[in-house]
Short mmCIF file of C-alpha atoms and ligand atoms in Angstrom, two decimals:
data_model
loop_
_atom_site.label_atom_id
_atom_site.label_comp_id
_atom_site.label_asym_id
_atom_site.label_seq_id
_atom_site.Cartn_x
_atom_site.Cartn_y
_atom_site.Cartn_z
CA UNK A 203 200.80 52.02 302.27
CA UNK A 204 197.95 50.38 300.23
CA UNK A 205 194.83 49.62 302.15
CA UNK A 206 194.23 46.21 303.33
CA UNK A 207 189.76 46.39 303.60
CA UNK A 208 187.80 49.02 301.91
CA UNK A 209 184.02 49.42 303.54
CA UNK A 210 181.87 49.96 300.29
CA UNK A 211 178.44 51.06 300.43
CA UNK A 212 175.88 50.86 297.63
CA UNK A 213 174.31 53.86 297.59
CA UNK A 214 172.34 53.78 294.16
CA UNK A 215 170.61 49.94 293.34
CA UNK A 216 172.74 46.55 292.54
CA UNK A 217 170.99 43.50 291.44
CA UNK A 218 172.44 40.70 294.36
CA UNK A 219 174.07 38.71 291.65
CA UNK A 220 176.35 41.64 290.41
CA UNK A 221 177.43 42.30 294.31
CA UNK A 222 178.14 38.36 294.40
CA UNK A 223 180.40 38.93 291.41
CA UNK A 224 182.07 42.15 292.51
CA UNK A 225 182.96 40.29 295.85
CA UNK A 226 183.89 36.77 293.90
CA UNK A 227 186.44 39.19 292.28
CA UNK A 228 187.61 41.23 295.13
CA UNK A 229 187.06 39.80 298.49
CA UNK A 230 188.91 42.28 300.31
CA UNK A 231 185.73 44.75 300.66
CA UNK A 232 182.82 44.72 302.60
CA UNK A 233 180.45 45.36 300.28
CA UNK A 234 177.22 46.89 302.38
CA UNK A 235 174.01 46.86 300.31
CA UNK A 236 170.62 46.86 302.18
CA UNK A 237 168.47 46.35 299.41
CA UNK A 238 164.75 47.72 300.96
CA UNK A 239 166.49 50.49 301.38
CA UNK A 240 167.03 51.04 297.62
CA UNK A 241 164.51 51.69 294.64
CA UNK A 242 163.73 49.05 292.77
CA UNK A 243 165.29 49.51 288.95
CA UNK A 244 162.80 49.35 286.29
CA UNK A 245 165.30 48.11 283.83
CA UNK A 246 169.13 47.63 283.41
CA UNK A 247 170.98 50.97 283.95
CA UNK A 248 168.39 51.86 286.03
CA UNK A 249 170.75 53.49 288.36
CA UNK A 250 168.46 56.29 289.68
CA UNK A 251 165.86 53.53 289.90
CA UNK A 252 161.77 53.26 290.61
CA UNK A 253 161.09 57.26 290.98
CA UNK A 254 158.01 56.15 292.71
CA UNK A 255 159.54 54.31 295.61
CA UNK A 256 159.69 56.23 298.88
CA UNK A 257 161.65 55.52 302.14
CA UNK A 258 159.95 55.80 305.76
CA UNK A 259 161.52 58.33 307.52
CA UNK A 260 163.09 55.30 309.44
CA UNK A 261 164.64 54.29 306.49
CA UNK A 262 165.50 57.66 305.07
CA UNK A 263 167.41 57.76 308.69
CA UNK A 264 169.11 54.19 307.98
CA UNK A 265 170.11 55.02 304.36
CA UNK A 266 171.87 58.14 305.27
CA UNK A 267 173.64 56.53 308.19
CA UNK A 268 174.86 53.55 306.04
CA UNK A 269 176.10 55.98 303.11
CA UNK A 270 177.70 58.31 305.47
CA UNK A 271 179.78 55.28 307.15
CA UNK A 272 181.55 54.49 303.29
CA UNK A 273 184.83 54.52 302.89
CA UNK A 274 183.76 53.90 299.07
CA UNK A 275 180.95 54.98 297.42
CA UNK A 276 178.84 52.73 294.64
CA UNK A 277 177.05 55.60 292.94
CA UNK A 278 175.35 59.03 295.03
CA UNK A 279 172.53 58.73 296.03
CA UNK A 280 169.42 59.29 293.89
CA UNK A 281 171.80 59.97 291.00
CA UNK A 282 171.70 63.84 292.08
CA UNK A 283 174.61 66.13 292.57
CA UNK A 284 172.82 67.60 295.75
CA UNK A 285 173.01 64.32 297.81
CA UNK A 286 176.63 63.68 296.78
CA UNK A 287 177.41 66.96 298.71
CA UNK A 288 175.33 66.27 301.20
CA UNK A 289 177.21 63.09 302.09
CA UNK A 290 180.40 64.26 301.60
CA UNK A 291 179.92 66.90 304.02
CA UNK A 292 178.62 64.42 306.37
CA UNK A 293 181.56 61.84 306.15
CA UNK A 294 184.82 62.70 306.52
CA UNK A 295 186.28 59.31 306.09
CA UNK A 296 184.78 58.93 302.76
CA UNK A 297 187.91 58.12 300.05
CA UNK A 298 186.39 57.56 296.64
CA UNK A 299 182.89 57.46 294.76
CA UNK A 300 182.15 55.30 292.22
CA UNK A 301 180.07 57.15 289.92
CA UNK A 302 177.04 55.71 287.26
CA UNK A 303 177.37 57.56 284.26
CA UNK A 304 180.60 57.86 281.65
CA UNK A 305 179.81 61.65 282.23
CA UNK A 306 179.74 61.37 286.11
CA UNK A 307 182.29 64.67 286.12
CA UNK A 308 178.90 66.59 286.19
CA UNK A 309 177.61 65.60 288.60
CA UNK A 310 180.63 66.50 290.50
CA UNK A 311 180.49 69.85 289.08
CA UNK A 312 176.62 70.04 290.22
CA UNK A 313 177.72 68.98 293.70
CA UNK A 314 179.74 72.51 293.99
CA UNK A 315 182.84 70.33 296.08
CA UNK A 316 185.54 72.59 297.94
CA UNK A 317 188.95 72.40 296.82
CA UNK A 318 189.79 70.36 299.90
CA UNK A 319 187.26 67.67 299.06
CA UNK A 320 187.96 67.49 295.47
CA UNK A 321 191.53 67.05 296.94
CA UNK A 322 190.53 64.59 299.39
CA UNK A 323 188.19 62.44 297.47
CA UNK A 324 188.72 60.35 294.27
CA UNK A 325 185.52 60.35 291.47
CA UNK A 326 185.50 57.67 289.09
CA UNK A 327 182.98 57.41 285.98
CA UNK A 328 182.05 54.69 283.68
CA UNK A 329 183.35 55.97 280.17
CA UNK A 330 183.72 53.57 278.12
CA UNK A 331 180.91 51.11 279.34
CA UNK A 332 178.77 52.50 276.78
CA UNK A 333 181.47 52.51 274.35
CA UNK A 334 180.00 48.90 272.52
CA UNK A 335 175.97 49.63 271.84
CA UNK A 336 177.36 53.81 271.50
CA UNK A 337 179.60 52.61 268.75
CA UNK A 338 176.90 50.76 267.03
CA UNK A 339 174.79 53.60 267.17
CA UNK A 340 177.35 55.48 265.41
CA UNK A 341 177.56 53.08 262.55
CA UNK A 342 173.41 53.02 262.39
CA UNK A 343 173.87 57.17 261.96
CA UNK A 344 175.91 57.53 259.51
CA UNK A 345 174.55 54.63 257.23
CA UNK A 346 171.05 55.84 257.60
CA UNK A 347 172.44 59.02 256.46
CA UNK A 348 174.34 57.62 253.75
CA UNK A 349 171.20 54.90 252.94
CA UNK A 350 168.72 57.85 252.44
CA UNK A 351 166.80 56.07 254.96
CA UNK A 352 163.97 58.82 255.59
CA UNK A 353 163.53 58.63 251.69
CA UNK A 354 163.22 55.29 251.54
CA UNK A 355 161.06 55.26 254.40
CA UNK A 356 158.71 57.95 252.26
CA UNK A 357 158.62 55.87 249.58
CA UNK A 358 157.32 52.71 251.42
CA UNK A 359 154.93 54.53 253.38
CA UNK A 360 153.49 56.05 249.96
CA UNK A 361 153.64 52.56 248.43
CA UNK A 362 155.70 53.83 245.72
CA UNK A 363 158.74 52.08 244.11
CA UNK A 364 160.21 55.02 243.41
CA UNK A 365 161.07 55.73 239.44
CA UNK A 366 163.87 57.44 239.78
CA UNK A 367 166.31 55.21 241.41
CA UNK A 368 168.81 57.05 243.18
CA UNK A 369 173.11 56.67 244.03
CA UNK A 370 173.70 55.37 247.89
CA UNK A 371 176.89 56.85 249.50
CA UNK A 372 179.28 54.14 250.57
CA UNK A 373 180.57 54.12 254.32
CA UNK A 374 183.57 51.49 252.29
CA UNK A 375 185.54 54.99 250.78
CA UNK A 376 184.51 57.45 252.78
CA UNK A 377 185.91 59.59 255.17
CA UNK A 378 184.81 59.88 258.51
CA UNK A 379 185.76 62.60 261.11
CA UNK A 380 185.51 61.39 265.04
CA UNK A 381 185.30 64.42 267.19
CA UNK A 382 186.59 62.63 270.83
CA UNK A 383 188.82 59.58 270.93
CA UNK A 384 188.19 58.60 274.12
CA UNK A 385 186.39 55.41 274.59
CA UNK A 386 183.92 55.38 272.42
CA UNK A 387 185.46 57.40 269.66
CA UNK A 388 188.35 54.30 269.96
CA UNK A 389 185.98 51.75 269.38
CA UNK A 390 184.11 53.74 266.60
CA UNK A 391 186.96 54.17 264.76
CA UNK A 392 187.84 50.58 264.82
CA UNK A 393 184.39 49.48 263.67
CA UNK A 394 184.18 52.02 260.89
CA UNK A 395 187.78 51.43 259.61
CA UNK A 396 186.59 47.88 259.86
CA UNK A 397 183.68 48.76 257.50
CA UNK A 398 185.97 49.83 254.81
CA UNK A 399 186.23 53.64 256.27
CA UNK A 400 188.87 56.50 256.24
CA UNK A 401 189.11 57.80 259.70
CA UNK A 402 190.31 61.02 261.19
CA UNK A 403 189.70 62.08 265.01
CA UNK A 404 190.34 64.93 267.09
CA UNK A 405 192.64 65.13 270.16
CA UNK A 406 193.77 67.71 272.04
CA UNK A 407 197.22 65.45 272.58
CA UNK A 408 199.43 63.82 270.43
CA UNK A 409 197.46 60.37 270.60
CA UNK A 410 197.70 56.81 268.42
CA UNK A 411 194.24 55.47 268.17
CA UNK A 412 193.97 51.70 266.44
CA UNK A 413 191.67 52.31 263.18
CA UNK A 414 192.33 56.21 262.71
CA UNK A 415 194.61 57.32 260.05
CA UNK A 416 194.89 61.48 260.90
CA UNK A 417 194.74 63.20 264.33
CA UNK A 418 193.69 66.71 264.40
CA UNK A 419 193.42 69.36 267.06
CA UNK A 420 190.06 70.57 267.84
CA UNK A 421 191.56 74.45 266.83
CA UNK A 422 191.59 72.91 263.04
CA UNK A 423 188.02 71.71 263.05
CA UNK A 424 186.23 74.44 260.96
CA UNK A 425 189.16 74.32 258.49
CA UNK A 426 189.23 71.13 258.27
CA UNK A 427 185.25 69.88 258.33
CA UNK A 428 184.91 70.01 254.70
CA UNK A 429 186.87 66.56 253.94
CA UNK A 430 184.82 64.66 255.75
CA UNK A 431 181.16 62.68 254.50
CA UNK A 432 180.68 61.64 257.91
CA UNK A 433 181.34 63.87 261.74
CA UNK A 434 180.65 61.48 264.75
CA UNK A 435 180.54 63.45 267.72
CA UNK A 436 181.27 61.79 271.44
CA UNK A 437 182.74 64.44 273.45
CA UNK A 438 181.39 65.06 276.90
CA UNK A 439 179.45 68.09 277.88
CA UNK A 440 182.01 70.81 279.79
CA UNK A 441 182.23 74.33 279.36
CA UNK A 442 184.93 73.60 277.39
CA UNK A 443 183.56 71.43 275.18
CA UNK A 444 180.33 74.01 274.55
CA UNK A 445 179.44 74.96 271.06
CA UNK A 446 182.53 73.43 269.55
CA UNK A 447 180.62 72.12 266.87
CA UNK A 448 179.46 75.47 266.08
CA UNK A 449 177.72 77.83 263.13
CA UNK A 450 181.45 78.52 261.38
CA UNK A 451 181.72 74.32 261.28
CA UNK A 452 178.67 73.47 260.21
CA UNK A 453 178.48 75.73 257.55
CA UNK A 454 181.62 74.59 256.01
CA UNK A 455 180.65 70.84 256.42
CA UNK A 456 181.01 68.82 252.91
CA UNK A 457 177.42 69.34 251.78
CA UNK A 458 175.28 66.85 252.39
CA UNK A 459 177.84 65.41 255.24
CA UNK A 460 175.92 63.33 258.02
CA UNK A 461 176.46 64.38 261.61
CA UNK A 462 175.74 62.02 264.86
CA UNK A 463 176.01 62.72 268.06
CA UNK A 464 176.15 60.81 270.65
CA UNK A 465 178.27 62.81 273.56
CA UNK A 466 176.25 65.71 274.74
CA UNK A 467 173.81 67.66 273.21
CA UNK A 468 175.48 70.89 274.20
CA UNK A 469 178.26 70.50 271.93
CA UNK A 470 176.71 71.02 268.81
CA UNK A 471 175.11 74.79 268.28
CA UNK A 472 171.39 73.26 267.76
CA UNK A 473 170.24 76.10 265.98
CA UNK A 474 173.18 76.14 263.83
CA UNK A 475 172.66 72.32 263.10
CA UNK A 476 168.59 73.88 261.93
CA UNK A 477 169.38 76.37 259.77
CA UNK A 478 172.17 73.85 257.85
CA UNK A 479 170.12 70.72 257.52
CA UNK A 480 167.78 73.10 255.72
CA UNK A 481 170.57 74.26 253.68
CA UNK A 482 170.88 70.57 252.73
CA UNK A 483 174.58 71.31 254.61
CA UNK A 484 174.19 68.70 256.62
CA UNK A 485 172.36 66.18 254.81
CA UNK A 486 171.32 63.91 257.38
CA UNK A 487 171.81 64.08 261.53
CA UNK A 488 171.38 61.28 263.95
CA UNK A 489 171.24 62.41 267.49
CA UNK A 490 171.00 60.32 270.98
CA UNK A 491 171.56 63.57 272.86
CA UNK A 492 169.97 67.22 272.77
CA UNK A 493 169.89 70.34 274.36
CA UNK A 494 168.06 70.26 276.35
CA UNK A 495 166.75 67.40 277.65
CA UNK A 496 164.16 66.00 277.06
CA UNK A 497 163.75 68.00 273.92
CA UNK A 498 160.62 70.24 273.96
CA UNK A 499 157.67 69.07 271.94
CA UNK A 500 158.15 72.26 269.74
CA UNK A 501 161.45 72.02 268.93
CA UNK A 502 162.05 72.21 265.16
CA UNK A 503 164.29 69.27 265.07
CA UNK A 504 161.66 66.71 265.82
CA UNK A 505 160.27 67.88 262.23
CA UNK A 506 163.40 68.00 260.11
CA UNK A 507 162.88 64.88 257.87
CA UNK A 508 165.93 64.20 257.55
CA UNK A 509 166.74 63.74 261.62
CA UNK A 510 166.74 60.69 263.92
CA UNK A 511 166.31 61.06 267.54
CA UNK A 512 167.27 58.67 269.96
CA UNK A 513 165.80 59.90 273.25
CA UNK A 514 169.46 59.83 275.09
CA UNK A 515 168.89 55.40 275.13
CA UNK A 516 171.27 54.29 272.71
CA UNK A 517 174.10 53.37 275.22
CA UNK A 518 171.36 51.22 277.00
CA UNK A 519 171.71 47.39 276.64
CA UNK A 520 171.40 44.89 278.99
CA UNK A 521 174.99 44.16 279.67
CA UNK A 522 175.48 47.95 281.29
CA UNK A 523 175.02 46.89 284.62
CA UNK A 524 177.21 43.60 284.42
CA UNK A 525 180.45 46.23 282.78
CA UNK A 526 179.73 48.54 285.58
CA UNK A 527 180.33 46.09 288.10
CA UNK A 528 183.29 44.61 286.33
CA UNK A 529 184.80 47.79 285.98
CA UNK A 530 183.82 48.60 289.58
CA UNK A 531 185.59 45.52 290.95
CA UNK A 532 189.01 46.26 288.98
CA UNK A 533 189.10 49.56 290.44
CA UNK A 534 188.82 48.20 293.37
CA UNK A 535 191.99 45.76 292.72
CA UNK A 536 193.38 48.66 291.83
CA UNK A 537 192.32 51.05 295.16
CA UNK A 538 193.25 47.94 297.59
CA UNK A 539 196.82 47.49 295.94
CA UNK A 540 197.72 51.86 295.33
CA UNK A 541 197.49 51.98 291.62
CA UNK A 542 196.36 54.36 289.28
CA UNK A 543 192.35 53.90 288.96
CA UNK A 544 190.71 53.45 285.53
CA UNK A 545 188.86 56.91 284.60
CA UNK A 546 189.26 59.37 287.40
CA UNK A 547 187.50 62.67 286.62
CA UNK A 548 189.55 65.36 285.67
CA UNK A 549 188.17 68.02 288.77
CA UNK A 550 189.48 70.88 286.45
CA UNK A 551 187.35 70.31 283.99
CA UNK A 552 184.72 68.34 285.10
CA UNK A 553 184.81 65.02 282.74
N1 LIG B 849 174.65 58.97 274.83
C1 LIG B 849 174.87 58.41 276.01
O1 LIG B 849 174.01 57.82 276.63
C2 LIG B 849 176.25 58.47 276.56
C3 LIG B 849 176.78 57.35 277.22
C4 LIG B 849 178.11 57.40 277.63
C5 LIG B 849 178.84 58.55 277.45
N2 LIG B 849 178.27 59.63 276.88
C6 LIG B 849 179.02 60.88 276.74
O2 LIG B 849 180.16 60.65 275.95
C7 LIG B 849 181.29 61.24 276.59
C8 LIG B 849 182.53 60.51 276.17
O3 LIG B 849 182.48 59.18 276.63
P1 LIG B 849 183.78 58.27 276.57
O4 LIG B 849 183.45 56.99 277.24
O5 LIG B 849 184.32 58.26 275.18
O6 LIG B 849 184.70 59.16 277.53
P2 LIG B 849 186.28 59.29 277.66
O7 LIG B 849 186.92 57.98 277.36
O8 LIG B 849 186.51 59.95 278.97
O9 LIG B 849 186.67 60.29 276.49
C9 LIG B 849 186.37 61.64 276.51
C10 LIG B 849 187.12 62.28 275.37
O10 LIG B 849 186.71 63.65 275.25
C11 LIG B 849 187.86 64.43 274.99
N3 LIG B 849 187.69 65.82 275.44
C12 LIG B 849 187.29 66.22 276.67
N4 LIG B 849 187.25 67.58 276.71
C13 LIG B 849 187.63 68.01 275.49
C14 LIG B 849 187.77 69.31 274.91
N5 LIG B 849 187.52 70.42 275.62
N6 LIG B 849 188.17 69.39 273.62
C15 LIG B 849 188.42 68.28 272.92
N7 LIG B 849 188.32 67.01 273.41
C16 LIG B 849 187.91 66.89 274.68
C17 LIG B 849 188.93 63.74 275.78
O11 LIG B 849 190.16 64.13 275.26
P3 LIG B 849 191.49 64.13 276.15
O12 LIG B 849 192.00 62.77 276.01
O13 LIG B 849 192.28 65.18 275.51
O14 LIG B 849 191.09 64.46 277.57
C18 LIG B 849 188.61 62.27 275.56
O15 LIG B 849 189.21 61.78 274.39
C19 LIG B 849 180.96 61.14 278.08
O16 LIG B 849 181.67 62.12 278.84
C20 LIG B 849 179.47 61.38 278.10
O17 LIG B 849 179.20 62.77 278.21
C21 LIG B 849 177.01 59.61 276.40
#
């Protein structure tokens, strides 16, 4: 029997317009957000929000009372893994969390859940929110790879027109391998074939995926490597998913292929990734994630000229907040009237 109200409480911040709009588009919650009891975000996607704002112990006392009362949760508070268990423990009645990020299944893991409440409660993330400015990232990575922009960048700053002029790869041609077709693999794929490219991706299923012309399993990935120019990586970061791009892969890339990341930072072997872009293996990496994070000041990477860090902000854009809510709101359809909801962590494997 479908529910007929759902109490939701907000426990991480939500600008009063986006509540407005969750509630225009499903009226049958009670959407409870007090907002002095939430930090202030410093920008959109600010889900963790203002680290410097403090509750009274009043408040702390008020906050915890109104997030143990949800039947639904809008994010866990502070963003960490502790407080999710925390509340959980507290509230027996609570049904299903809402979480922030597309890879909300760690903080899951983090929050060390029984079986019984991993049974009991339904996690949600946000994959695929990130999918638009992620996918645009993507494209940015491999043509700066293929541009020779850190060359041309040399040149200019030495004021020098450069004698020699030089062949630029073509994204139109070449062949790209996407390693992750969920979301934003998908909408990669359809961008790039878009742009004139040849795409493969990897699956662990027998998936169609508009845009890609060649599935292949993960298993075949250092056999296989050395077609591609480009390697787009978006998988999340699970056990499972560790070191998959790893030494035997990258060293039988298609010299002078360009790898981006833009999944987790623990699925490429970092070292690995080192040692080949100074082989010239890898000719050119763009990378919005590390391990770890941040990325120590010493780390060789920074130095590599022929790397481009993105400080883990290239899925930020100011529409992340407005998607969330969206997405938030048809789940919520979906909850209310017993149907499937749209990206419910997989508690096995924590994604
Ligand atoms: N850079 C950022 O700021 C940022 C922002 C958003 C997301 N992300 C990261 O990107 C990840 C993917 O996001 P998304 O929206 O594309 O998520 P998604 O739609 O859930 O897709 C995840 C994909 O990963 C595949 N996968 C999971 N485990 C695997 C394994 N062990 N071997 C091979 N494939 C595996 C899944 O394949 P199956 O279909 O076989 O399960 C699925 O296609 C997120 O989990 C997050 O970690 C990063």
């Amino acid at each position: 029997m479908p529910n007929e109200r759902l109490r939701v409480v907000a426990a991480t911040p939500i600008p009063d317009e986006l509540v407005a709009a969750v509630l225009a588009a499903e009226p049958r919650i009670d959407f409870v957000v007090d907002q002095s009891l939430l930090p202030p975000m410093r920008h959109p996607g600010d889900h963790a929000g203002d680290p410097e704002f403090r509750r009274s112990d009043e408040q702390q006392r008020r906050y915890e009372e109104l997030v143990d009362s949800a039947q639904v949760l809008y994010g866990i508070p502070g963003e960490r893994p502790s407080e999710l268990r925390r509340t959980v423990e507290a509230n027996p009645a609570l049904e299903w969390v809402q979480l922030m990020p597309a890879g909300g299944g760690a903080q899951v893991r983090g929050a060390h859940l029984t079986e019984e409440q991993l049974g009991r409660i339904r996690f949600t993330t946000t994959a695929g929110v990130h999918a638009g400015p992620l996918s645009e990232f993507c494209v940015l990575g491999l043509l700066a790879g293929f541009k020779s922009l850190p060359r041309l960048e040399e040149h200019q700053r030495q004021h020098d027109w450069a004698d020699g002029r030089w062949i630029m790869k073509r994204l139109d041609g070449s062949r790209v391998l996407l390693v992750g077709l969920g979301g934003i693999g998908s909408l990669t794929a359809r961008k790039l074939a878009a742009l004139g490219a040849h795409v493969s991706g990897t699956s662990r299923r027998d998936v169609a995926v508009d845009g890609v012309e060649e599935v292949i399993h993960p298993d075949a990935l250092a056999d296989r490597v050395g077609e591609f120019d480009g390697i787009v990586v978006s998988l999340p970061g699970t056990p499972e998913t560790e070191g998959l791009i790893n030494a035997a892969v990258l060293a039988n890339a298609k010299p002078g292929a360009v790898l981006v990341n833009v999944g987790r930072g623990t699925v490429v072997d970092q070292d690995a990734l080192v040692e080949q872009l100074r082989a010239g293996r890898i000719g050119f990496a763009a990378l919005d994630v590390t391990t770890p994070e941040p990325l120590p000041a010493e780390h060789p990477l920074w130095d590599e000229p022929n790397v481009l860090i993105s400080p883990h902000t290239a899925a930020l854009s100011d529409l992340e907040d407005e998607l969330i809510a969206k997405l938030f709101a048809d789940n919520c359809t979906r909850y209310l009237d017993g149907r499937e909801l749209i990206n419910p962590v997989n508690t096995r494997e924590f994604y």
